Coordinates of C-alpha atoms in Angstrom, one line a residue:
M1002 CA 39.1 45.1 210.2
A1003 CA 43.6 43.9 210.7
E1004 CA 45.4 45.9 208.2
I1005 CA 46.7 42.9 206.1
K1006 CA 50.1 43.2 204.7
D1007 CA 50.1 40.1 202.9
P1008 CA 46.4 38.7 201.9
E1009 CA 48.0 35.7 200.1
N1010 CA 49.2 34.5 203.7
T1011 CA 46.5 35.2 205.5
I1012 CA 43.8 33.8 207.0
I1013 CA 40.5 34.6 207.6
M1014 CA 38.5 32.1 209.7
E1015 CA 35.1 31.6 210.6
T1016 CA 34.2 30.8 214.0
T1017 CA 30.5 29.7 216.0
K1018 CA 31.8 32.5 218.3
G1019 CA 33.2 35.2 214.9
Q1020 CA 35.5 36.2 213.2
V1021 CA 39.9 35.3 213.3
V1022 CA 41.8 36.6 211.7
I1023 CA 45.4 35.3 211.2
E1024 CA 48.2 36.5 209.6
L1025 CA 50.8 33.2 208.1
K1026 CA 54.4 32.2 208.9
P1027 CA 56.0 31.4 206.4
D1028 CA 59.4 32.1 207.1
L1029 CA 59.6 30.7 210.2
A1030 CA 57.3 26.9 209.2
P1031 CA 57.2 26.5 204.9
G1032 CA 55.8 23.0 205.2
H1033 CA 53.5 23.9 208.0
V1034 CA 52.3 27.5 206.3
A1035 CA 51.2 25.3 203.1
R1036 CA 49.6 23.2 204.6
I1037 CA 47.8 24.4 205.8
K1038 CA 47.1 26.7 202.9
E1039 CA 46.1 23.0 201.0
L1040 CA 43.5 22.2 203.7
V1041 CA 43.0 25.7 204.0
A1042 CA 41.9 25.2 200.3
E1043 CA 39.9 22.2 199.8
G1044 CA 37.8 23.4 202.4
A1045 CA 39.2 20.7 204.9
Y1046 CA 38.3 22.6 208.2
D1047 CA 35.2 24.3 207.6
G1048 CA 33.0 22.1 210.2
V1049 CA 36.2 21.6 212.2
V1050 CA 34.9 21.6 215.5
F1051 CA 37.8 22.8 219.0
H1052 CA 37.3 19.7 220.3
R1053 CA 39.7 20.3 222.8
V1054 CA 39.9 23.4 225.2
I1055 CA 41.9 24.1 228.2
E1056 CA 41.3 27.4 230.5
D1057 CA 44.4 29.5 230.7
F1058 CA 46.2 27.5 228.0
M1059 CA 45.4 26.3 224.2
A1060 CA 41.7 26.2 221.4
Q1061 CA 42.3 22.6 219.7
T1062 CA 41.1 22.1 215.9
G1063 CA 42.3 20.5 213.1
D1064 CA 40.9 17.0 213.2
V1065 CA 39.6 17.0 209.8
Q1066 CA 39.8 13.1 209.8
F1067 CA 37.3 12.8 213.1
G1068 CA 36.0 16.5 214.4
K1069 CA 34.9 17.4 211.1
Q1070 CA 30.0 17.7 211.0
G1071 CA 28.9 16.3 208.4
G1072 CA 31.5 14.4 207.5
K1073 CA 31.6 10.7 206.7
D1074 CA 33.7 9.9 209.6
F1075 CA 33.0 13.2 212.1
N1076 CA 32.6 10.7 215.4
P1077 CA 32.8 13.1 218.6
A1078 CA 34.2 10.9 220.8
R1079 CA 37.0 10.1 218.3
A1080 CA 37.4 13.7 217.5
G1081 CA 40.9 14.3 218.3
M1082 CA 42.5 11.2 217.4
G1083 CA 42.8 12.2 212.9
G1084 CA 44.6 14.4 210.7
S1085 CA 44.5 14.4 206.7
S1086 CA 45.3 11.8 204.6
K1087 CA 47.9 13.8 203.6
P1088 CA 51.4 12.5 205.1
D1089 CA 53.0 13.3 208.4
L1090 CA 54.8 17.3 208.4
K1091 CA 58.5 17.4 209.4
A1092 CA 59.1 19.2 212.1
E1093 CA 59.8 22.3 211.7
F1094 CA 60.9 24.5 215.6
S1095 CA 62.2 27.4 216.5
A1096 CA 62.7 30.1 218.4
T1097 CA 59.1 32.4 218.5
S1098 CA 57.8 32.0 221.9
H1099 CA 54.4 30.9 222.8
V1100 CA 52.8 33.1 223.5
R1101 CA 49.0 34.5 223.1
G1102 CA 47.5 34.2 220.6
T1103 CA 50.4 32.5 218.2
C1104 CA 48.9 29.3 216.3
S1105 CA 51.5 26.5 216.2
M1106 CA 50.9 22.3 215.4
A1107 CA 49.3 19.9 217.5
R1108 CA 51.2 16.7 216.8
S1109 CA 52.2 13.2 219.6
Q1110 CA 54.8 12.4 221.0
M1111 CA 56.9 12.4 217.9
P1112 CA 58.2 15.1 216.7
N1113 CA 57.4 14.7 213.4
S1114 CA 54.0 13.4 213.9
A1115 CA 52.3 17.5 212.7
N1116 CA 50.4 16.7 210.3
S1117 CA 46.5 19.3 210.6
Q1118 CA 45.1 19.2 214.1
F1119 CA 46.3 23.1 216.0
F1120 CA 46.3 25.3 218.4
I1121 CA 45.7 28.7 219.9
C1122 CA 47.4 30.3 222.7
F1123 CA 45.1 32.0 225.4
T1124 CA 47.9 32.4 226.8
D1125 CA 51.7 32.8 227.2
S1126 CA 52.7 28.5 227.2
P1127 CA 56.8 29.1 227.2
W1128 CA 57.2 25.4 227.7
L1129 CA 55.5 24.8 224.0
N1130 CA 59.3 26.9 222.6
K1131 CA 60.6 24.7 220.3
Q1132 CA 58.5 22.1 221.0
Y1133 CA 55.5 22.9 218.9
T1134 CA 56.4 24.6 214.8
V1135 CA 55.0 28.0 214.9
W1136 CA 52.7 29.1 211.9
G1137 CA 51.0 31.7 212.8
Q1138 CA 49.9 34.3 215.4
V1139 CA 45.9 35.2 215.4
I1140 CA 46.5 39.4 214.4
E1141 CA 42.2 40.0 214.8
G1142 CA 39.3 38.5 216.8
M1143 CA 41.8 36.7 219.8
E1144 CA 38.5 37.2 221.9
N1145 CA 36.3 35.8 219.6
I1146 CA 38.9 32.8 221.2
D1147 CA 38.5 33.0 224.5
N1148 CA 35.0 32.5 224.8
I1149 CA 35.5 28.9 222.3
K1150 CA 33.6 26.8 224.7
R1151 CA 36.1 24.4 227.1
G1152 CA 35.9 21.0 227.9
E1153 CA 38.7 17.7 227.0
P1154 CA 36.2 16.6 225.0
V1155 CA 34.2 19.8 224.7
K1156 CA 29.9 19.2 225.1
D1157 CA 28.2 20.5 222.2
P1158 CA 31.6 22.7 221.2
D1159 CA 32.3 25.5 218.8
S1160 CA 33.5 25.0 215.7
I1161 CA 35.3 26.6 212.5
V1162 CA 32.6 27.6 210.0
S1163 CA 34.4 28.4 207.2
M1164 CA 38.7 29.3 206.6
K1165 CA 39.7 31.3 203.6
I1166 CA 42.7 32.2 202.3
A1167 CA 42.2 36.8 202.9
A1168 CA 43.7 36.8 198.7
N1169 CA 40.3 34.1 198.1
A1170 CA 38.1 36.1 200.5

């Protein structure tokens, strides 16, 4: 397993394709990292599908409202249109580049609309720089993200089995 320098700021994400270890970046996006950790602690991401996966770009997940299998509002046709019951977040854009393995918050056209959805970049995506909030970096298991089924929407999507903070795993 990857060397975990800060277990309080590392996520172990089990997907239907295997384990992914994400190093959180509270120095770049303290509000977004706090939200991710809050949702992880609640188990909100467990069972959430990867609803939008684009070849040579990114895999998007995190719709805890419509994308959570077994959730009361689960609706594959609406996955990607929801968020959490928590308020949207103020953007925390940084000069950090969107490179392979970057974890960044999804949002609408409005910069301060990130909530629970996020994406992981398959490849370098410099056009996203300073437009989306980077909150983490995959440090192990990127090959498992590479194997997630593609689509917009994805038929029979892969999902997050569980997400845990390494200190609590």
